Amino acid sequence: MARANSRFVFPTIATAIGALWVAVGLSRYGWISDGKPSSGFFPVIVGALLAAIGIVAIVSELKIEPPRFFSVHLHPLLATVAVVVFALLVGFFPALSVYVFGWLKAYEKYTWRFSLLVTVVTIALVYGVFAAWLRVPFPRGFIMDALRG
Amino acid sequence: MDTIQLLLGGFGTALSVNNFFAAAVGALLGILVGAMPGIGSLAGVALLLPLTFKFNPVTGMIMLSAVYYANMYGGSYSAILINIPGDTPAVMTGLDGHPLAQQGKPGKALFTSNIASFIGGTVGIIILTVIGPGLARFGLRFGPVEMAALLLVAMTSLGWLLGDSPTKGIVATLLGILMATMGFDAVLGTPRYDFGSIYLLGGVPFIPLVIGIFGFSQVIEMMELRNKPRDFDTDKLTLRDSMLSRDEFRRIIPPSLRSSLLGTFIGVLPGAGATTGAFLSYMQEKRLGRDGHLLGTGRVEGVAAAEAGNNSAAAGAFAPLLSLGIPGSGTGAVLLGGLLMYGLNPGPLLFQNQPEFTWGLIASLYVANIVTLGVAIMIIPWLIKILKVPVSVMIPVITTICVMGSYSANNSLYGIVMMLFFGVVGFFMKKYGYPIAPLLLAFVLGPTLEKNFRQALQISDGSLAIFLQRPISAVLVAFLLITVVSPIVRRAVGKNKTKTKGESV
């Protein structure tokens, strides 16, 4: 049995986006008004072109072998989502420290010493640049906020 | 005379303590990021973009330009030492650089690369100084019609050149333009394509987009490489062993100069860039060089040609960027985005309205070139250590920078969400062979294209014939048609040839 080819997914989404832009542009923002191009004019042209080229891309993609994906590709994404959720509870820097250390120690199996060293250097650098120098107001997290009243 | 005076004024700006420091830090960071395989100049500039928030526009752009520029130096190191190019232009450097390293001369390859990069950069910046103001004066003749035609040429030529196929380049370009239409209509000021979300009302945020699509997508991609060992042909590098002999110096000067001129010319063309500059310079050396037939076997001339070609193209690309607002590459698009972020409008009027900024930036390129050469030579003994940083360590470190950078863009978690989204989009695009640089270029240039295109149609009462009635736009439209039609014709001819061969067998 032929293997499903995932290559058609991306051009199909692109075609759908092009069609959506045409539909929304014509129905909501208009094409020409008082002889002048309206807000929908340019996006409708580009959307129509994308929908048409997207179909050509779908056809040409089906002939090519799909690339391989591995579950490890998902790991940085899942880890970052977890960091963001954790950051909402305990604040950015503690969450990122746990992430960097945990990734190196538990996931990559580096030594305690090495993992700690990389964590300290990384967090010190990003704290220095973003919090101390750029003065970005990072959230302290619900727990820290509650503790501080 | 005027140019020299303005340039001297620019040196006054570039050599202020803050700006000199920014150029030096940019040069160091650019080399480090460029040297690390797998990051590349685009991701490097994208990741370092938030660092410039604190600076005034002149200092911020000086630092970003130094990062971009120094990246070109750094990209060749991993190509020479471990045969993994730090960025695409360095692919050509590796052809002779790595064989040289295998012959036990890695230091000489690195030193040649640095000197040729310096020569290429210097020639490119001198030409930029001379032609930049002229190009801007020429640009003053551009109305909406000419500007729209020029922007179309810039977008299509890059889209066609990169990636597996022209179709994919066009899909990426059109997606970039559509993304740019979200938010407020630049002509009428009315909201559109926000789909009821207050976040999308402001359009797609630039910094999370850039960090996600170049930086985080790279992290996801790196997961495949994290356990691959890197083979070094040498354990130790010293400055002493890296020095070139007088004869070797004599051998690298002619190819460096030839490639610098060609590279700068390529860089000035809208839509071309450092990769094309390096490729064509190497091919030129193969044909014109005294020992051209030996290129690819580990010749310093090959390293010199490729490096001078890519660095001069990188410098030359500043000419259309500053004087016409047209970036020559994806990295140029990030720089253009940075300029717009600072409220500066690159284009013909930039040289007139912001001379302090423009000449300060050009002068800073001279300074950055010298500083980068110094840093690049001093760093040679440390390169093995830098390149030995495992990918598995880089993954959490780059992710942390991505998270912090995208949050700090507008102090909101929305930035991180967008960064993650575009990281995934960028990863899939790379996997399926869709080039990302045209998407970014189109995203940055899209609003200007739309504004000029609509104004052109208003002038002509809706007639597209106006694009053929004006000489500059007519030439640009002809060029555009050639760009669009030539790959189709080439492909059709190729198919016919294959068919005929098949039949004759």
XYZ file of C-alpha atoms in Angstrom:
654
model
C 0.000 0.000 0.000
C 1.295 3.458 -0.904
C 2.494 5.532 2.054
C 0.486 8.739 2.656
C 2.501 11.715 1.407
C 2.602 14.515 3.969
C 4.084 16.865 1.380
C 0.675 17.987 0.209
C -0.223 19.382 3.669
C 1.789 22.604 3.475
C 0.685 23.694 -0.029
C -2.895 22.724 0.836
C -2.807 25.011 3.875
C -1.248 27.746 1.713
C -4.026 27.310 -0.873
C -6.679 27.450 1.855
C -5.114 30.634 3.285
C -5.108 32.198 -0.191
C -8.778 31.279 -0.693
C -9.672 32.579 2.783
C -7.975 35.902 2.041
C -9.936 36.211 -1.211
C -13.253 35.372 0.442
C -12.767 37.669 3.453
C -11.300 40.437 1.296
C -14.198 40.475 -1.153
C -16.934 40.058 1.464
C -15.637 42.440 4.153
C -13.099 44.875 2.798
C -14.192 45.389 -0.806
C -12.403 45.512 -4.149
C -12.816 49.019 -5.610
C -14.624 51.927 -4.031
C -15.144 55.344 -5.703
C -12.747 54.259 -8.423
C -9.975 53.639 -5.889
C -8.650 50.282 -4.674
C -10.208 49.326 -1.323
C -8.583 47.551 1.632
C -9.350 44.166 0.122
C -7.937 44.918 -3.338
C -4.299 43.936 -2.863
C -4.837 40.998 -0.453
C -7.468 39.541 -2.819
C -5.023 39.605 -5.765
C -2.223 38.045 -3.683
C -4.637 35.532 -2.117
C -5.891 34.445 -5.550
C -2.325 34.024 -6.793
C -1.408 31.988 -3.711
C -4.447 29.744 -4.104
C -3.555 29.108 -7.761
C 0.190 28.526 -7.197
C -0.650 26.424 -4.129
C -2.593 24.003 -6.350
C 0.404 23.752 -8.710
C 2.599 23.065 -5.656
C 0.229 20.333 -4.403
C 0.418 18.534 -7.750
C 4.212 18.753 -7.981
C 4.722 17.751 -4.323
C 2.867 14.464 -4.634
C 5.627 13.060 -6.846
C 8.331 13.577 -4.218
C 9.149 11.320 -1.287
C 8.050 12.930 2.027
C 10.702 13.882 4.608
C 11.060 11.916 7.827
C 9.972 13.284 11.170
C 11.013 12.038 14.589
C 9.330 12.376 17.943
C 12.401 14.240 19.240
C 11.383 17.169 17.030
C 8.466 17.718 19.399
C 10.577 17.786 22.565
C 11.854 21.408 22.451
C 8.336 22.607 21.660
C 6.757 20.679 24.532
C 9.551 21.739 26.874
C 9.076 25.416 25.969
C 5.310 25.216 26.500
C 5.985 23.631 29.903
C 8.472 26.409 30.720
C 5.897 29.095 29.879
C 3.232 27.440 32.055
C 5.732 26.982 34.884
C 6.882 30.604 34.440
C 3.321 31.777 35.085
C 3.489 30.050 38.467
C 7.016 30.723 39.698
C 8.346 33.431 37.380
C 10.563 33.396 34.323
C 14.031 33.006 35.731
C 13.314 30.115 38.114
C 11.369 28.343 35.339
C 14.136 28.823 32.785
C 16.794 27.737 35.298
C 14.909 24.504 35.972
C 14.483 23.990 32.221
C 18.139 24.488 31.261
C 19.403 22.394 34.162
C 16.756 19.692 33.705
C 17.390 19.441 29.970
C 21.134 19.071 30.393
C 21.070 16.764 33.412
C 17.998 14.604 32.843
C 17.587 14.668 29.061
C 21.172 14.919 27.812
C 22.717 13.084 30.813
C 25.485 15.579 31.447
C 27.176 15.645 34.842
C 25.728 17.659 37.751
C 28.683 19.991 37.672
C 28.589 20.690 33.948
C 24.792 21.117 33.886
C 24.936 23.509 36.834
C 27.760 25.516 35.283
C 25.954 25.965 31.930
C 22.721 26.846 33.746
C 24.360 29.475 35.947
C 26.230 31.085 33.030
C 23.162 31.084 30.733
C 20.741 32.464 33.310
C 23.268 35.062 34.507
C 23.743 36.249 30.920
C 20.051 36.474 30.032
C 19.237 38.056 33.403
C 22.005 40.582 32.906
C 20.914 41.483 29.387
C 17.120 41.326 29.584
C 16.251 42.082 33.209
C 19.121 44.253 34.440
C 20.113 46.059 31.241
C 16.984 46.164 29.060
C 14.748 46.314 32.181
C 12.117 44.019 30.710
C 9.384 43.541 33.356
C 9.188 39.741 33.441
C 6.213 38.313 35.399
C 7.203 36.967 38.833
C 4.523 34.260 38.725
C 1.317 33.704 40.720
C 3.087 31.947 43.569
C 5.717 34.665 44.014
C 3.051 37.357 43.723
C 0.929 35.601 46.366
C 3.914 35.208 48.707
C 4.754 38.883 48.354
C 1.134 39.839 48.879
C 34.318 66.213 -1.950
C 30.903 66.266 -0.349
C 31.019 62.510 0.081
C 34.406 62.669 1.818
C 33.175 65.371 4.196
C 30.015 63.438 4.973
C 32.047 60.276 5.487
C 34.392 62.098 7.865
C 31.319 63.304 9.760
C 30.179 59.677 9.790
C 33.478 58.624 11.349
C 32.808 61.190 14.080
C 29.574 59.310 14.834
C 31.029 55.811 14.387
C 34.043 56.462 16.602
C 32.059 57.767 19.591
C 32.650 55.502 22.585
C 29.131 53.991 22.501
C 29.102 53.300 18.780
C 32.623 51.916 18.681
C 31.766 49.630 21.590
C 28.552 48.533 19.845
C 30.495 47.738 16.642
C 33.140 45.795 18.581
C 30.569 43.787 20.576
C 28.587 43.183 17.363
C 31.744 41.969 15.622
C 32.601 39.555 18.433
C 29.055 38.197 18.758
C 28.707 37.963 14.966
C 31.876 35.892 14.662
C 30.866 33.595 17.529
C 27.336 33.062 16.225
C 28.560 32.676 12.645
C 31.189 30.150 13.675
C 28.729 27.860 15.435
C 27.504 25.398 12.838
C 23.777 25.276 12.378
C 22.958 28.781 13.585
C 23.840 30.896 10.540
C 23.729 34.627 9.927
C 19.953 34.906 9.709
C 19.246 33.145 12.985
C 22.220 34.981 14.507
C 20.958 38.440 13.613
C 17.424 37.410 14.597
C 18.507 36.172 18.036
C 20.610 39.251 18.680
C 17.959 41.732 17.479
C 16.420 42.237 20.967
C 19.853 43.207 22.338
C 19.634 46.484 20.427
C 16.347 47.633 22.034
C 18.158 49.738 24.585
C 20.249 51.643 22.068
C 19.374 54.711 20.060
C 18.708 53.921 16.356
C 22.239 54.762 15.185
C 23.976 52.622 17.803
C 21.426 49.806 17.440
C 21.842 49.615 13.680
C 25.635 49.858 13.947
C 25.609 46.842 16.250
C 23.215 44.847 14.053
C 25.213 45.650 10.926
C 28.435 44.591 12.666
C 26.772 41.312 13.699
C 25.646 40.693 10.111
C 28.988 41.622 8.704
C 31.054 39.587 11.182
C 28.782 36.612 10.584
C 30.247 36.421 7.100
C 33.694 35.979 8.656
C 32.520 33.409 11.192
C 30.478 31.323 8.764
C 33.599 30.031 7.043
C 35.324 28.658 10.171
C 33.189 25.580 10.638
C 33.221 25.017 6.851
C 37.028 24.909 6.947
C 37.528 22.970 10.172
C 34.700 20.437 10.166
C 33.236 20.769 6.661
C 29.904 22.064 8.020
C 29.261 25.600 6.717
C 28.087 28.031 9.407
C 25.892 29.676 6.772
C 25.090 29.190 3.072
C 27.695 31.568 1.570
C 30.414 29.547 3.319
C 29.569 26.438 1.292
C 31.985 27.606 -1.427
C 34.712 28.347 1.151
C 34.570 24.760 2.354
C 35.407 23.431 -1.134
C 39.060 24.412 -0.725
C 39.141 25.310 2.961
C 38.393 21.827 4.270
C 40.887 20.043 1.975
C 43.492 22.543 3.242
C 42.600 21.585 6.828
C 42.920 17.906 5.902
C 46.386 18.635 4.500
C 47.381 19.927 7.948
C 47.021 23.637 7.106
C 43.779 24.653 8.872
C 45.367 27.826 10.266
C 46.446 28.990 6.819
C 42.937 28.403 5.474
C 41.470 30.421 8.350
C 43.987 33.219 7.944
C 43.348 33.360 4.170
C 39.625 33.460 4.848
C 40.070 36.402 7.259
C 42.344 38.406 4.979
C 40.149 37.821 1.895
C 37.042 38.720 3.909
C 38.758 41.943 4.952
C 39.764 42.797 1.370
C 36.286 41.943 0.054
C 34.618 43.957 2.790
C 36.884 46.967 2.275
C 36.337 47.041 -1.498
C 32.593 46.580 -0.988
C 32.371 49.404 1.558
C 34.443 51.778 -0.624
C 32.120 51.097 -3.565
C 29.108 51.530 -1.258
C 30.498 54.916 -0.174
C 30.900 56.022 -3.783
C 27.696 54.687 -5.354
C 25.323 54.864 -2.346
C 24.518 58.592 -2.663
C 24.302 58.316 -6.490
C 21.911 55.400 -6.208
C 19.823 57.415 -3.736
C 19.752 60.389 -6.152
C 18.664 57.997 -8.906
C 16.061 56.619 -6.513
C 14.555 60.114 -6.180
C 13.235 59.644 -9.736
C 11.207 56.699 -8.499
C 7.506 57.379 -8.054
C 4.944 54.803 -6.874
C 4.949 53.107 -10.303
C 8.729 52.567 -10.427
C 8.868 51.655 -6.753
C 6.137 49.004 -7.107
C 7.950 47.500 -10.139
C 11.298 47.502 -8.300
C 9.791 45.842 -5.224
C 8.262 43.129 -7.392
C 11.652 42.492 -9.007
C 13.347 42.289 -5.588
C 10.772 39.848 -4.238
C 10.622 37.557 -7.238
C 14.340 37.316 -7.945
C 15.055 36.156 -4.387
C 12.055 33.852 -4.383
C 13.155 32.218 -7.621
C 16.772 31.824 -6.628
C 16.311 30.026 -3.324
C 14.949 26.636 -2.415
C 14.126 23.486 -4.338
C 11.812 25.010 -6.897
C 10.527 28.380 -8.114
C 6.971 27.328 -7.176
C 7.983 26.960 -3.537
C 9.766 30.323 -3.616
C 6.612 31.969 -4.931
C 4.396 30.258 -2.323
C 6.734 31.522 0.434
C 6.781 35.040 -1.041
C 2.997 35.241 -1.354
C 2.508 33.908 2.181
C 4.843 36.633 3.452
C 2.856 39.341 1.650
C -0.444 38.010 2.999
C 0.907 37.937 6.558
C 1.875 41.569 6.148
C -1.695 42.514 5.203
C -2.917 41.594 8.703
C -3.518 44.536 11.022
C -4.077 48.051 9.743
C -4.383 48.959 6.058
C -1.424 51.306 5.564
C -3.298 53.427 2.985
C -6.751 53.856 4.559
C -5.821 53.201 8.193
C -8.682 50.734 8.682
C -8.274 47.368 10.443
C -8.379 44.199 8.354
C -7.733 40.464 8.592
C -7.609 40.600 12.400
C -10.306 37.864 12.651
C -11.705 39.570 15.752
C -8.511 39.265 17.783
C -7.128 42.344 19.517
C -3.654 40.821 19.239
C -3.857 40.522 15.450
C -5.101 44.102 15.197
C -1.485 45.205 15.456
C -0.481 42.756 12.746
C 2.011 39.910 13.002
C 4.753 41.037 15.434
C 8.108 41.256 13.649
C 10.546 40.141 16.369
C 8.700 36.985 17.504
C 8.238 36.128 13.811
C 11.947 36.488 13.064
C 13.121 34.723 16.233
C 10.614 31.897 15.756
C 11.010 31.263 12.053
C 14.813 31.407 12.076
C 15.887 30.769 15.684
C 13.407 28.331 17.198
C 12.910 26.389 13.962
C 16.671 25.859 14.039
C 16.407 24.456 17.575
C 13.797 21.921 16.440
C 15.996 20.990 13.476
C 19.073 20.637 15.701
C 17.402 17.778 17.563
C 18.429 15.511 14.688
C 22.072 16.564 14.901
C 22.529 16.576 18.652
C 24.254 13.215 18.917
C 26.345 13.456 15.760
C 30.057 13.694 16.551
C 32.140 16.406 14.859
C 35.373 15.279 13.302
C 38.336 17.590 13.598
C 41.448 17.078 11.533
C 43.481 18.975 14.085
C 43.506 19.350 17.868
C 45.384 22.594 18.210
C 45.611 25.841 16.279
C 48.262 28.475 16.825
C 48.635 31.933 15.359
C 52.222 31.175 14.422
C 51.264 28.205 12.214
C 48.433 30.208 10.669
C 50.547 33.028 9.268
C 50.785 33.149 5.474
C 54.125 33.229 3.699
C 54.965 36.076 1.287
C 54.291 33.763 -1.657
C 50.896 32.746 -0.266
C 50.029 36.415 0.257
C 50.930 37.142 -3.358
C 48.713 34.259 -4.484
C 45.600 35.424 -2.640
C 45.646 39.130 -3.537
C 44.576 38.906 -7.250
C 41.641 36.502 -6.645
C 40.566 38.559 -3.634
C 40.464 41.771 -5.659
C 38.751 40.158 -8.677
C 36.129 38.538 -6.467
C 35.622 41.714 -4.453
C 34.613 43.658 -7.541
C 32.302 40.921 -8.811
C 30.878 40.291 -5.328
C 30.071 43.962 -4.769
C 28.296 44.133 -8.124
C 26.234 41.053 -7.185
C 25.474 42.504 -3.753
C 24.128 45.727 -5.232
C 21.612 43.815 -7.392
C 18.261 43.581 -5.636
C 17.471 40.045 -4.605
C 20.975 38.622 -5.095
C 23.197 38.283 -2.022
C 26.287 36.878 -0.360
C 25.583 33.285 -1.435
C 25.369 34.248 -5.114
C 28.417 36.495 -4.643
C 30.490 33.624 -3.225
C 29.305 31.140 -5.847
C 29.961 33.352 -8.889
C 33.299 34.597 -7.531
C 34.479 31.022 -7.052
C 33.361 30.087 -10.571
C 35.087 33.192 -11.946
C 38.332 32.180 -10.228
C 38.035 28.675 -11.630
C 37.906 30.151 -15.131
C 40.228 33.137 -14.854
C 42.690 32.089 -12.145
C 46.191 30.969 -13.110
C 45.671 27.633 -11.360
C 41.902 27.663 -11.671
C 41.787 23.991 -12.667
C 43.304 23.074 -9.267
C 40.524 24.712 -7.268
C 38.728 22.224 -5.069
C 41.919 20.410 -4.118
C 42.838 22.714 -1.226
C 44.045 26.004 -2.729
C 44.257 29.266 -0.819
C 43.046 31.024 -4.009
C 39.719 29.147 -3.764
C 39.213 30.177 -0.133
C 40.158 33.777 -0.998
C 37.788 33.973 -3.984
C 34.775 32.630 -2.078
C 35.355 34.729 1.038
C 36.120 37.981 -0.784
C 33.037 37.333 -2.937
C 30.633 36.819 -0.053
C 31.950 39.645 2.135
C 31.971 42.190 -0.679
C 28.437 41.156 -1.634
C 27.348 41.594 1.998
C 28.833 45.114 1.996
C 27.459 45.933 -1.460
C 23.975 44.859 -0.363
C 23.889 47.892 1.936
C 23.698 50.161 -1.151
C 20.187 49.135 -2.314
C 19.132 48.640 1.328
C 19.960 52.180 2.393
C 19.321 54.081 -0.838
C 16.260 52.240 -2.185
C 14.981 50.333 0.854
C 15.511 47.006 -0.945
C 17.322 44.271 0.998
C 19.498 41.849 -0.948
C 18.963 38.843 1.309
C 16.975 37.433 4.194
C 19.453 38.928 6.661
C 19.102 42.247 4.841
C 15.350 41.943 5.403
C 15.950 41.584 9.162
C 18.134 44.703 9.038
C 15.401 46.524 7.098
C 12.888 45.401 9.720
C 15.248 46.776 12.369
C 15.447 50.129 10.541
C 11.657 50.324 10.329
C 11.382 49.317 13.994
C 13.542 52.323 14.861
C 11.264 54.601 12.807
C 13.845 55.100 10.056
C 12.562 54.902 6.497
C 15.231 53.483 4.236
C 14.928 54.830 0.723
C 16.093 57.682 -1.485
C 15.390 60.309 1.169
C 17.384 58.583 3.918
C 20.685 60.057 2.683
C 19.094 63.544 2.670
C 16.969 63.420 5.807
C 19.167 61.301 8.077
C 22.762 62.003 7.001
C 24.123 61.487 10.504
C 22.610 58.014 10.668
C 23.434 56.998 7.088
C 27.052 58.140 7.080
C 27.539 56.982 10.652
C 26.428 53.509 9.594
C 28.648 53.476 6.487
C 31.657 54.720 8.498
C 30.914 52.118 11.166
C 31.252 49.406 8.516
C 34.867 50.511 7.926
C 35.452 50.431 11.680
C 33.646 47.098 12.094
C 35.675 45.607 9.241
C 38.977 46.463 10.946
C 37.727 45.411 14.397
C 36.346 42.161 12.974
C 39.651 41.348 11.286
C 41.462 41.877 14.602
C 38.953 39.737 16.516
C 38.932 37.115 13.741
C 42.717 36.681 13.871
C 42.915 36.681 17.670
C 40.162 34.085 17.928
C 41.965 31.500 15.767
C 43.641 29.664 18.722
C 40.222 29.364 20.454
C 38.241 28.169 17.465
C 38.515 24.463 18.143
C 37.048 25.010 21.621
C 34.216 27.178 20.265
C 33.355 24.665 17.561
C 33.441 21.817 20.061
C 30.424 23.239 21.964
C 27.989 20.331 21.551
C 24.659 20.905 19.792
C 22.980 19.269 22.801
C 24.183 22.189 24.969
C 23.251 24.816 22.396
C 19.605 23.635 22.288
C 18.494 24.779 25.783
C 20.672 27.910 25.591
C 19.207 29.072 22.246
C 15.682 28.183 23.417
C 16.191 30.388 26.481
C 17.298 33.303 24.272
C 14.306 32.715 21.963
C 11.878 32.806 24.911
C 13.407 35.920 26.500
C 13.807 37.760 23.180
C 10.272 37.147 21.970
C 8.770 38.063 25.361
C 10.745 41.289 25.543
C 9.493 42.415 22.097
C 6.259 43.709 23.668
C 6.461 42.391 27.243
C 3.764 39.833 26.602
C 3.350 36.067 26.506
C 1.695 36.600 23.134
C 5.203 37.148 21.737
C 6.280 33.693 22.966
C 3.144 32.055 21.547
C 3.816 33.660 18.153
C 7.493 32.680 18.331
C 6.560 29.034 18.968
C 3.973 29.087 16.174
C 6.398 30.510 13.635
C 9.124 28.187 14.885
C 6.953 25.220 13.943
C 5.980 26.846 10.620
C 9.656 27.530 9.825
C 10.619 23.954 10.695
C 8.003 22.487 8.364
C 8.964 24.925 5.605
C 12.607 23.833 5.828
C 11.662 20.152 5.934
C 9.526 20.464 2.817
C 12.054 22.640 0.985
C 10.205 25.979 1.141
C 12.716 28.834 1.464
C 12.133 31.063 4.498
C 14.126 34.135 3.434
C 11.658 35.155 0.652
C 8.801 34.928 3.167
C 10.532 37.372 5.491
C 11.595 39.646 2.646
C 8.005 39.739 1.365
C 6.680 40.331 4.886
C 8.936 43.355 5.306
C 8.470 44.756 1.789
C 4.766 43.827 1.424
C 3.259 46.984 2.964
C 5.468 49.266 0.823
C 4.608 47.262 -2.279
C 0.892 47.491 -1.548
C 1.035 51.234 -0.853
C 2.938 52.001 -4.045
C 0.901 49.604 -6.181
C -2.377 51.144 -5.041
C -1.060 54.680 -5.515
C 0.146 53.770 -9.021
C -3.309 52.484 -9.910
C -4.909 55.632 -8.503
C -2.634 57.754 -10.719
C -3.553 55.705 -13.813
C -7.264 55.361 -12.984
C -6.834 51.643 -12.594
C -4.848 50.951 -15.777
C -1.890 48.545 -15.483
C -0.514 50.024 -18.721
C 1.154 52.719 -16.616
C 3.851 50.172 -15.720
C 4.847 49.993 -19.393
C 4.516 53.703 -20.152
C 7.326 54.859 -17.858
C 10.854 53.933 -18.973
C 12.269 52.810 -15.596
C 9.253 50.684 -14.725
C 9.100 49.282 -18.283
C 12.707 48.065 -17.966
C 11.940 46.594 -14.546
C 8.806 44.863 -15.831
C 10.833 43.402 -18.734
C 13.434 42.144 -16.217
C 10.641 40.732 -14.070
C 9.172 38.855 -17.034
C 12.576 37.404 -17.919
C 13.031 36.276 -14.296
C 9.600 34.666 -14.267
C 9.699 33.106 -17.735
C 13.333 31.905 -17.908
C 13.069 29.052 -15.349
C 9.906 27.809 -17.072
C 11.618 27.876 -20.493
C 14.764 26.241 -19.062
C 12.697 23.499 -17.523
C 10.704 22.931 -20.731
C 13.930 22.770 -22.793
C 15.449 20.379 -20.241
C 12.408 18.109 -20.449
C 12.508 18.085 -24.258
C 16.213 17.170 -24.229
C 15.592 14.304 -21.817
C 12.705 13.105 -23.978
C 14.807 13.211 -27.145
C 17.637 11.315 -25.428
C 15.176 8.713 -24.189
C 13.737 8.252 -27.665
C 17.133 7.951 -29.329
C 18.138 5.211 -26.866
